[in-house]
mmCIF file of C-alpha atoms and ligand atoms in Angstrom:
data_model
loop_
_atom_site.group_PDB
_atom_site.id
_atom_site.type_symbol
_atom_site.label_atom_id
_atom_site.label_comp_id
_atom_site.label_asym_id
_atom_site.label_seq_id
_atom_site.Cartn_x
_atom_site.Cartn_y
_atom_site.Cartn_z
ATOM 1 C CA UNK A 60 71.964 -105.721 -74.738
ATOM 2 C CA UNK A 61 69.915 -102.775 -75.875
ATOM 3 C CA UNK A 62 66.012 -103.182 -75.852
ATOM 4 C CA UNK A 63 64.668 -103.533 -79.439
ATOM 5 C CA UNK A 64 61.455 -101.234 -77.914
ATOM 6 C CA UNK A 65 64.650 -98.713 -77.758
ATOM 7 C CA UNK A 66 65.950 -99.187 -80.985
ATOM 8 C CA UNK A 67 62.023 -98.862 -82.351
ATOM 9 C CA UNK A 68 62.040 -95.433 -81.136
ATOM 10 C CA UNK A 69 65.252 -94.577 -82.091
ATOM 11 C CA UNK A 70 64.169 -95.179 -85.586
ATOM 12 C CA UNK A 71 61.403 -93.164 -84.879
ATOM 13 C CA UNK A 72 63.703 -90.012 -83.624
ATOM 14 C CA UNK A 73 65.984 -90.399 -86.523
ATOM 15 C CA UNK A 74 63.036 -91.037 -89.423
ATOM 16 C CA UNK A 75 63.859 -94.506 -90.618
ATOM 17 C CA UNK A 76 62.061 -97.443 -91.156
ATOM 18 C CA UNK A 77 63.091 -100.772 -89.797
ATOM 19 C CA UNK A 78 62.378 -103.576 -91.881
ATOM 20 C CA UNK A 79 61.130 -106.382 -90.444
ATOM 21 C CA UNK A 80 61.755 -109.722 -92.848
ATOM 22 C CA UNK A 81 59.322 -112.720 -93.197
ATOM 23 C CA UNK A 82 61.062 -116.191 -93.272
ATOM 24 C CA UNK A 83 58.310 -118.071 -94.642
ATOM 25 C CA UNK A 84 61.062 -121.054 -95.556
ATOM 26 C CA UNK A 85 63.334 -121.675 -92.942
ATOM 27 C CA UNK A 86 66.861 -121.590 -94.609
ATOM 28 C CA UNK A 87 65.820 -117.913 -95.263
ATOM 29 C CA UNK A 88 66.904 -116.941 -92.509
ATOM 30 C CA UNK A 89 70.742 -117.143 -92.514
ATOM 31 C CA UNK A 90 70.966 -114.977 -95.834
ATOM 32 C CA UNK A 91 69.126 -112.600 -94.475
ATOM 33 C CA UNK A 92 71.219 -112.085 -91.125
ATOM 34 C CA UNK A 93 74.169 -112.069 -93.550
ATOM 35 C CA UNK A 94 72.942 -109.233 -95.407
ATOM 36 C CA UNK A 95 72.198 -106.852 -92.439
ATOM 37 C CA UNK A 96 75.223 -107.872 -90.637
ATOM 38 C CA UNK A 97 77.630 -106.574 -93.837
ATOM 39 C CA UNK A 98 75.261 -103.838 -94.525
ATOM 40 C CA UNK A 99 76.335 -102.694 -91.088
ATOM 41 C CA UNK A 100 72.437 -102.449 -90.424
ATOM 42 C CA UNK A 101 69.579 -103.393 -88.094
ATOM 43 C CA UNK A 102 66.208 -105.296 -88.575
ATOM 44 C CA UNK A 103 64.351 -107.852 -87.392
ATOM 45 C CA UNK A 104 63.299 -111.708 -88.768
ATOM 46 C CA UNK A 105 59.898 -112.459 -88.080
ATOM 47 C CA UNK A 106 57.499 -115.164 -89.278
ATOM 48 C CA UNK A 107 53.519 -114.970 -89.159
ATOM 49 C CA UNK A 108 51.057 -117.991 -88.456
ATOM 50 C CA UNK A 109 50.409 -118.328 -91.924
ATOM 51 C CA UNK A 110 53.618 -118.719 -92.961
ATOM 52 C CA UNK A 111 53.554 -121.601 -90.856
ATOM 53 C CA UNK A 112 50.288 -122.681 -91.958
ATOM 54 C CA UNK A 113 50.179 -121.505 -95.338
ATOM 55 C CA UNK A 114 54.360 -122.349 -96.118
ATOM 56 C CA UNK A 115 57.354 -123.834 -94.388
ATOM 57 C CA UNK A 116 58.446 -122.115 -91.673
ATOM 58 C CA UNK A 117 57.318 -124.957 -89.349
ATOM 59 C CA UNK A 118 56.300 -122.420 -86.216
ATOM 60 C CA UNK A 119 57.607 -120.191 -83.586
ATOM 61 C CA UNK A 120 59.374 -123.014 -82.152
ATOM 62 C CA UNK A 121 61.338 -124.008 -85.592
ATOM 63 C CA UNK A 122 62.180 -120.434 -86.324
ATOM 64 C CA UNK A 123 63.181 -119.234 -83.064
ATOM 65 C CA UNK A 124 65.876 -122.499 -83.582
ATOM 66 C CA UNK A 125 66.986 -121.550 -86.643
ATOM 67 C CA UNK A 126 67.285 -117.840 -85.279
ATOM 68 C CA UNK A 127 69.435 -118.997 -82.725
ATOM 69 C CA UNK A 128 72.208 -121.011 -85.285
ATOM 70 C CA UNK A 129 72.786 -117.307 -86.931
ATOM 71 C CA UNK A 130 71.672 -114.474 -84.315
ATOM 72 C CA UNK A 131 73.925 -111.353 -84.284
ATOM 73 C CA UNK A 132 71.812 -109.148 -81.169
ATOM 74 C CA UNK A 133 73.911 -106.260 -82.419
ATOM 75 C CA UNK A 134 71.697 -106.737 -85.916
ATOM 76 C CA UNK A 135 68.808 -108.501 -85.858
ATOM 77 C CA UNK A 136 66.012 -109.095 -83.426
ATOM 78 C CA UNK A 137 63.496 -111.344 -83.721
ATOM 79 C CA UNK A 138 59.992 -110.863 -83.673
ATOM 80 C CA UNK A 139 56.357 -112.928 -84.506
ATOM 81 C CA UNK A 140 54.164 -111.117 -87.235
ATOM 82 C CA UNK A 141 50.348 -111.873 -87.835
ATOM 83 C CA UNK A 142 48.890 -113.812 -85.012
ATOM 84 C CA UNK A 143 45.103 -113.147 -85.942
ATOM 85 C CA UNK A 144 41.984 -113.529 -84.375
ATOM 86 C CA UNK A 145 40.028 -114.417 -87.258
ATOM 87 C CA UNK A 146 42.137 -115.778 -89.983
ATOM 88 C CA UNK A 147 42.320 -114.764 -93.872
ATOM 89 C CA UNK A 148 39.985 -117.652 -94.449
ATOM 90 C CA UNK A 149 37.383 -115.963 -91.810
ATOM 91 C CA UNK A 150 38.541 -119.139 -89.211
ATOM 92 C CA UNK A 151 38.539 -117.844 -85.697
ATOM 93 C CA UNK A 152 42.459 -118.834 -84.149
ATOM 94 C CA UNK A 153 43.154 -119.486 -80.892
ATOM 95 C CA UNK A 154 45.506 -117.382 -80.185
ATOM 96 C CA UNK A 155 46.583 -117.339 -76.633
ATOM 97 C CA UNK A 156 48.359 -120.393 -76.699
ATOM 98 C CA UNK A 157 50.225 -119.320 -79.475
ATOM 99 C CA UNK A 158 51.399 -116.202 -77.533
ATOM 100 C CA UNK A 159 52.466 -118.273 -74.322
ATOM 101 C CA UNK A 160 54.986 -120.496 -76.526
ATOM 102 C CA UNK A 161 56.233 -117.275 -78.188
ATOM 103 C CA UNK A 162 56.976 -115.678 -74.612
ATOM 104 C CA UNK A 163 58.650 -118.748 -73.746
ATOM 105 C CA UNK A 164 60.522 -118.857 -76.330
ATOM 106 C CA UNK A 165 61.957 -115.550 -76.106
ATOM 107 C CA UNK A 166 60.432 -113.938 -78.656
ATOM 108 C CA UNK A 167 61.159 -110.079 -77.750
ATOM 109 C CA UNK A 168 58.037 -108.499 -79.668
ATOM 110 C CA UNK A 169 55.222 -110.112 -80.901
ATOM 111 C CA UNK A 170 51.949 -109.183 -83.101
ATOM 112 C CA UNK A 171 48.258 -109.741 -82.372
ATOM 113 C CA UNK A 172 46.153 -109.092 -85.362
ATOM 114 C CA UNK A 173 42.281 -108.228 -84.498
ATOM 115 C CA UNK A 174 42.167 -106.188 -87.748
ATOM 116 C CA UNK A 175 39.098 -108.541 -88.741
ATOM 117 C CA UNK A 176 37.009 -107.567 -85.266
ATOM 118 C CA UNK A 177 34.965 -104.695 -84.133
ATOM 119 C CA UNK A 178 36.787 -101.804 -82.852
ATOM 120 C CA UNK A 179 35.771 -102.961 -78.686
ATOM 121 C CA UNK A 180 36.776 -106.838 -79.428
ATOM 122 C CA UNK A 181 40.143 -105.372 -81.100
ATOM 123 C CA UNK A 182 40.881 -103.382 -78.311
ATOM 124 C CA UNK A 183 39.743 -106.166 -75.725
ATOM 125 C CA UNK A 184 42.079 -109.200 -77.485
ATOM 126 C CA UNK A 185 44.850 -106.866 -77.617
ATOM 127 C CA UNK A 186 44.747 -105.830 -74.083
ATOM 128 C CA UNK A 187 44.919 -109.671 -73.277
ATOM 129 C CA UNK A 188 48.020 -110.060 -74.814
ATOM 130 C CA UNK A 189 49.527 -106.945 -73.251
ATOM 131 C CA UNK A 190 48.664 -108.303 -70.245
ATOM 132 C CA UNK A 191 50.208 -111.255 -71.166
ATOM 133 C CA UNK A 192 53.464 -109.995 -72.630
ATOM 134 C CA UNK A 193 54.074 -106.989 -70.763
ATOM 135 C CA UNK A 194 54.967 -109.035 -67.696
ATOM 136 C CA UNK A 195 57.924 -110.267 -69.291
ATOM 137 C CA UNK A 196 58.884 -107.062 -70.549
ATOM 138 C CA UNK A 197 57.575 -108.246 -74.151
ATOM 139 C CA UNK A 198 56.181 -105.478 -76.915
ATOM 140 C CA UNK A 199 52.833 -105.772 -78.498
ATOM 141 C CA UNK A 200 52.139 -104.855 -81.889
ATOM 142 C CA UNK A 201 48.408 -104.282 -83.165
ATOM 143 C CA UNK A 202 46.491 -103.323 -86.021
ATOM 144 C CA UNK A 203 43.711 -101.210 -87.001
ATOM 145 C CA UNK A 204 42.163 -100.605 -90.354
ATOM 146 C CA UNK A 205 42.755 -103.510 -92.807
ATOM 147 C CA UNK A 206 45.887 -103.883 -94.809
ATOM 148 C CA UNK A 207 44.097 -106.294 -97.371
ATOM 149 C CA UNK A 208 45.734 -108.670 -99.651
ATOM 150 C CA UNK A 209 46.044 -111.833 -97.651
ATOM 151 C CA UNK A 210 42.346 -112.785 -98.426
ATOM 152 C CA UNK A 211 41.438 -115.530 -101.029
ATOM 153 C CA UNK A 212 39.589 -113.458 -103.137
ATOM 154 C CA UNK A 213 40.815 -110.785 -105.241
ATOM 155 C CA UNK A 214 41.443 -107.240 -104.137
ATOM 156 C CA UNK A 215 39.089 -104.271 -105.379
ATOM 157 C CA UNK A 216 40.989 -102.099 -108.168
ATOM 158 C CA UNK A 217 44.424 -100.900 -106.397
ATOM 159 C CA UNK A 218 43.274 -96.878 -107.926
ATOM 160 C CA UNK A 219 39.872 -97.034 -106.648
ATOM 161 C CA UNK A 220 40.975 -98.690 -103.140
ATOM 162 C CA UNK A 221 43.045 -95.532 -102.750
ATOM 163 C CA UNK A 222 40.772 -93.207 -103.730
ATOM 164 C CA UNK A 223 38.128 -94.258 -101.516
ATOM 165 C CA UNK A 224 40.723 -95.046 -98.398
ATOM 166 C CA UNK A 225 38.765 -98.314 -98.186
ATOM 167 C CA UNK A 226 40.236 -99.663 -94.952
ATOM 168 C CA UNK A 227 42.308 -96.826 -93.963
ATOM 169 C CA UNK A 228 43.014 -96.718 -90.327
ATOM 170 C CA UNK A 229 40.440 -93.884 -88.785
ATOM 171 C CA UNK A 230 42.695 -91.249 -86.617
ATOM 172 C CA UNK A 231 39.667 -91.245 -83.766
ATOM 173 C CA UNK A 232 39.898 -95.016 -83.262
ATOM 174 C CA UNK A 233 43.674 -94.881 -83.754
ATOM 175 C CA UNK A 234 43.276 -92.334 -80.905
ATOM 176 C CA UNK A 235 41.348 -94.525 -78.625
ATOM 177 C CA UNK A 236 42.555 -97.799 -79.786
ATOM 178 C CA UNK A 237 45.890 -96.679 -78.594
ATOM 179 C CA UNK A 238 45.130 -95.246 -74.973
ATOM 180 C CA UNK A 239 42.840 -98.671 -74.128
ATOM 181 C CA UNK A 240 44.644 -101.241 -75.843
ATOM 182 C CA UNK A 241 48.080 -100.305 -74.077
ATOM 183 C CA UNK A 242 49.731 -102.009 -77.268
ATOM 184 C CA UNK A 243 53.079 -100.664 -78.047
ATOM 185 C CA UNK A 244 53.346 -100.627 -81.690
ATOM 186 C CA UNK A 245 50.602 -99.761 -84.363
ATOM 187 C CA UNK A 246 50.010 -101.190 -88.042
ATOM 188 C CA UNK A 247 47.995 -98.864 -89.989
ATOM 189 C CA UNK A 248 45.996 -98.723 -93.292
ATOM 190 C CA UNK A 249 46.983 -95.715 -95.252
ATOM 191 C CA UNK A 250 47.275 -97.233 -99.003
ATOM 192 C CA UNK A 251 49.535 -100.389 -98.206
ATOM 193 C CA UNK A 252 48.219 -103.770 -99.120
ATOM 194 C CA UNK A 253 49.717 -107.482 -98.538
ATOM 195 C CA UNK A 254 51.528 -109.009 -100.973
ATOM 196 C CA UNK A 255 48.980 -112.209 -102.033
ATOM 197 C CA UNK A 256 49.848 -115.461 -100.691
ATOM 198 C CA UNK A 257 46.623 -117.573 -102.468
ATOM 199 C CA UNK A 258 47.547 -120.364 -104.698
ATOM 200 C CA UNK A 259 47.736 -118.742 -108.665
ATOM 201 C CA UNK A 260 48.276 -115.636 -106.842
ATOM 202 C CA UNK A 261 51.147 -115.581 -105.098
ATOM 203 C CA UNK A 262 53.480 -115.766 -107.526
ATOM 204 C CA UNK A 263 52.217 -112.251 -109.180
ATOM 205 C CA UNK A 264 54.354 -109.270 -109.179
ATOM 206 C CA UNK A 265 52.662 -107.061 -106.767
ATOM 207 C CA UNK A 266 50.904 -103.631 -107.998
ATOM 208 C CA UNK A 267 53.479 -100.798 -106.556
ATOM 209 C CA UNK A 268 51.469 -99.280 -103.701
ATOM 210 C CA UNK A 269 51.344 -95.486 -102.642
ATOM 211 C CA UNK A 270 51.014 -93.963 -98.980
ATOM 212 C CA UNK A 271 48.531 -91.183 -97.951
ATOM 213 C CA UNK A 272 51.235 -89.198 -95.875
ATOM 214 C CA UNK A 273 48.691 -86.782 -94.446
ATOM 215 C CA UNK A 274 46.612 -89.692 -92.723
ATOM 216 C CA UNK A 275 50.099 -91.520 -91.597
ATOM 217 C CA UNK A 276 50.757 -87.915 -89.996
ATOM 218 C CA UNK A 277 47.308 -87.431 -88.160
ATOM 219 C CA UNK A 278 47.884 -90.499 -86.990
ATOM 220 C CA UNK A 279 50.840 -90.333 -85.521
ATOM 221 C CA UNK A 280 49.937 -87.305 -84.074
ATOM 222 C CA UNK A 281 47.116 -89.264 -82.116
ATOM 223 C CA UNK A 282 48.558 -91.766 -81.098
ATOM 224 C CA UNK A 283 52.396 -91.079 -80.520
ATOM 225 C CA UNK A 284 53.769 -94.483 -80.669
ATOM 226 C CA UNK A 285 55.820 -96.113 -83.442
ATOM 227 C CA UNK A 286 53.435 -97.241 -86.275
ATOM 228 C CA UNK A 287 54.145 -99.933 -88.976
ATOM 229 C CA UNK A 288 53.630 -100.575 -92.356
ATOM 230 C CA UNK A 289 52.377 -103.985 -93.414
ATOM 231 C CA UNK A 290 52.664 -105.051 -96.996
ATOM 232 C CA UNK A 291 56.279 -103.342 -97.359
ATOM 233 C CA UNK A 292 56.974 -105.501 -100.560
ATOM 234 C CA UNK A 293 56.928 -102.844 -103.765
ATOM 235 C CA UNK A 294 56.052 -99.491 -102.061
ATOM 236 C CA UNK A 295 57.048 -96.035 -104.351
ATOM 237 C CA UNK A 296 60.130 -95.565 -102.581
ATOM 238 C CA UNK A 297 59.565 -92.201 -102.017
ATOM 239 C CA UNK A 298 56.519 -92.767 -100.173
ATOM 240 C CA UNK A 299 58.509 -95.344 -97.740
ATOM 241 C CA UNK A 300 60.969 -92.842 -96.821
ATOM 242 C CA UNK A 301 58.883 -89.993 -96.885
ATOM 243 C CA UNK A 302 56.485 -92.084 -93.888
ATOM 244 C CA UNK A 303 59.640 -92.522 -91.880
ATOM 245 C CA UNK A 304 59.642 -89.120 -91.629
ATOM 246 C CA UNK A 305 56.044 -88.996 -90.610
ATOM 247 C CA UNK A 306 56.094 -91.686 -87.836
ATOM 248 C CA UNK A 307 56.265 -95.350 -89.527
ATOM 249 C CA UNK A 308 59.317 -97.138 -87.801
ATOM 250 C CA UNK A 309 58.573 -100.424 -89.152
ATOM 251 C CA UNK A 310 58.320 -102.341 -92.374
ATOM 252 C CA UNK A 311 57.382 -105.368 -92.779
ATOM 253 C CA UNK A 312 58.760 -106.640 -96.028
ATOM 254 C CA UNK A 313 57.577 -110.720 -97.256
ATOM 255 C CA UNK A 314 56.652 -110.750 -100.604
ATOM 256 C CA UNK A 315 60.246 -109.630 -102.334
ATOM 257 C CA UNK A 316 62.087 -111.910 -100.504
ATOM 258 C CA UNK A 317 60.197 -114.752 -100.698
ATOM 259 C CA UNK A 318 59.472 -114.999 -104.967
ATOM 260 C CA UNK A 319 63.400 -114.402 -104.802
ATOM 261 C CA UNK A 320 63.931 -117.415 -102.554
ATOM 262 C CA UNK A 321 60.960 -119.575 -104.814
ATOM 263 C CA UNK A 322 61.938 -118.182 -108.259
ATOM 264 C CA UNK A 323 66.317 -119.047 -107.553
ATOM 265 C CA UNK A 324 65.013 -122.479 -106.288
ATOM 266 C CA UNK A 325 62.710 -123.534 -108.600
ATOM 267 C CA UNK A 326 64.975 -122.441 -111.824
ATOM 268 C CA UNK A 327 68.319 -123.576 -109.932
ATOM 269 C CA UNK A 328 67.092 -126.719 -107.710
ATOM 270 C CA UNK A 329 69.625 -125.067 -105.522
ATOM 271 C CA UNK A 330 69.169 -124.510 -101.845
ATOM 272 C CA UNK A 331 72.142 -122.239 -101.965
ATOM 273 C CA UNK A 332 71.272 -120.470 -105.159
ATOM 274 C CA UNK A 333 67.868 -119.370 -103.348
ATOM 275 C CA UNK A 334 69.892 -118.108 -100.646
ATOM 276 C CA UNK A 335 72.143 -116.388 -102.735
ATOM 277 C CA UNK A 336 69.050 -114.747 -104.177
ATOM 278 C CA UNK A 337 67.457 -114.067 -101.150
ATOM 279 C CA UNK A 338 70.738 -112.314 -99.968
ATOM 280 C CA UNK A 339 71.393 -109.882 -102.772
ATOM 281 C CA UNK A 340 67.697 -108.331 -102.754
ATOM 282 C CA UNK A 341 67.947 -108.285 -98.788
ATOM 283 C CA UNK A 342 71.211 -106.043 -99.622
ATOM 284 C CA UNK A 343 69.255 -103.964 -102.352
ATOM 285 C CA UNK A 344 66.111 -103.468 -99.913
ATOM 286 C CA UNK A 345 68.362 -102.127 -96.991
ATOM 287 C CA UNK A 346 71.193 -100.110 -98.575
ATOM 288 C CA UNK A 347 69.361 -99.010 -101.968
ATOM 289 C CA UNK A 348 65.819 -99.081 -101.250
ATOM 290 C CA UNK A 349 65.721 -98.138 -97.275
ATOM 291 C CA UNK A 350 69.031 -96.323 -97.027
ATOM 292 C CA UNK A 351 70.307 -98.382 -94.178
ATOM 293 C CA UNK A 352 73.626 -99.251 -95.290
ATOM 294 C CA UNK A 353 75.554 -98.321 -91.797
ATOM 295 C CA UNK A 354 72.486 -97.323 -89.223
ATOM 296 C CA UNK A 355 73.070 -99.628 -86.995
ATOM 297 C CA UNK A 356 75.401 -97.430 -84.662
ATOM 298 C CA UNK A 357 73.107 -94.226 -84.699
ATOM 299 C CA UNK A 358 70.218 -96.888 -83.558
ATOM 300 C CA UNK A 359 72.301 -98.547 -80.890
HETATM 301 P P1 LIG B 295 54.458 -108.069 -98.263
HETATM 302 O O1 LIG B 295 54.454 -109.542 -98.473
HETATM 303 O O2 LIG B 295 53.524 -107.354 -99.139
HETATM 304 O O3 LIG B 295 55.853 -107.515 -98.274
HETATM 305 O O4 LIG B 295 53.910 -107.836 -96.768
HETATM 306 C C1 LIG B 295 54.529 -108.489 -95.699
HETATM 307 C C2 LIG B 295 53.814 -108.249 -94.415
HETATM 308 O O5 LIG B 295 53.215 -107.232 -94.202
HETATM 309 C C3 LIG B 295 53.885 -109.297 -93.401
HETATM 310 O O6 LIG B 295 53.254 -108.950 -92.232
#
């Protein structure tokens, strides 16, 4: 079975992005193997802690399970998002353990979120869960800068956010970050922002988001690894394809998927409808939106 770390760079080589789909409600999961498996494509199913926290994916444990009923290796990979150190409600996490089950469970990349820390205690908490994961030959995404939108509070206006590049990831710490950390993926701030998951917000559209292209490049100029985009809901298209030209490899896509899955459930009351929902805008996101309709076989 090919490495996903492979397919990552593959991605990279070729200038696509990978999505990477957030199952914050369990029976997600099936409709979205479905759709990658008959778009002939590749991407991975990944939950966060505060999808377990915050909604009903039930934990690395529960999703791994459900993984398992529907896993096509050929397709989809599965990976854990968002493992902070300090939570979107400021709570410090302890995150360690929450690594170990992961590894045991055979989670093949995982995500260790110090966004919220100084640059030193980023770099520091990461290295502990390279340490950590590289021994069983596990990938470790990080993240610098600070994709916002999880938060409670409201975001500052989306226009002046970008103007400003208010949390955009700095190409001298991406630099160093990279070299000390050892972490093998990179989520950057260049203009993305998180879909919102607070109560009265979360069922907003999401503003449409633009990329600054010439900071993605710098950066992955310093740094030379794959990067990733958080927040991957609602992006201008052109900006999403144009990044996987300039080193993104990874999207990570929650927000879209999951109003589908609430919005089909709560006007149906159908389990099935919502996965029927849930499985046409997975198709739309890979083969209209990402152009992945058949990529699996230059990627594997
Ligand atoms: P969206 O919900 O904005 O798509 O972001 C998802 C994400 O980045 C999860 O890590």
């Amino acid at each position: 079975m090919q490495k996903v770390a492979d397919i990552i760079n593959a991605a990279r080589r070729i200038g696509v992005v990978i999505p990477a789909f957030n199952v914050p409600y369990l029976p997600m999961v099936e409709p979205v193997v479905r759709a990658v498996v008959d778009q002939d494509s590749f991407a991975l199913v990944e939950t966060a802690r505060l999808e377990w926290i915050k909604f009903e994916s039930k934990g690395p444990e529960a999703v791994a399970k459900e993984f398992a009923r529907w896993s096509q290796p050929e397709h989809v990979r599965l990976h854990l998002d968002h493992v902070p150190v300090i939570d979107e409600d400021d709570q410090r996490v302890d995150y360690v353990p929450v690594f170990k089950e992961a590894l045991a469970l055979g989670y093949e990349s995982v995500m260790l979120d110090g966004s919220r820390l100084r640059l030193e205690d980023n770099i520091q908490a990461t290295r502990t869960v390279v340490e950590l994961a590289h021994v069983q030959g596990v990938l470790v995404e990080a993240e610098l800068g600070a994709v916002l939108g999880h938060e409670t509070g409201p975001l500052p206006p989306y226009e002046e956010l970008f103007a400003s590049g208010l949390g955009f990831t700095d190409v001298e710490e991406a630099r160093r970050f990279v070299q000390e950390s050892g972490c093998d993926w990179l989520s950057v701030a260049i203009g993305n922002v998180h879909g919102a998951i607070a109560a009265g917000r979360k069922d907003q559209k999401k503003i449409q988001a633009r990329l600054n292209l010439d900071r993605l490049d710098q950066l992955s100029q310093a740094t030379n690894i794959p990067l990733v985009l958080h927040g991957g809901s609602g992006i201008k298209q052109e900006d999403v394809l144009g990044a996987g030209k300039c080193g993104i490899a990874k999207i990570n896509v929650g927000t879209e998927i999951r109003q589908s899955y609430e919005v089909a459930l709560k006007e149906s009351g159908s389990q099935v409808k919502a996965q029927d929902a849930v499985y046409a805008r997975t198709v739309e996101l890979l083969r209209d939106y990402l152009h992945l309709a058949g990529i699996r076989a230059m990627l594997t």
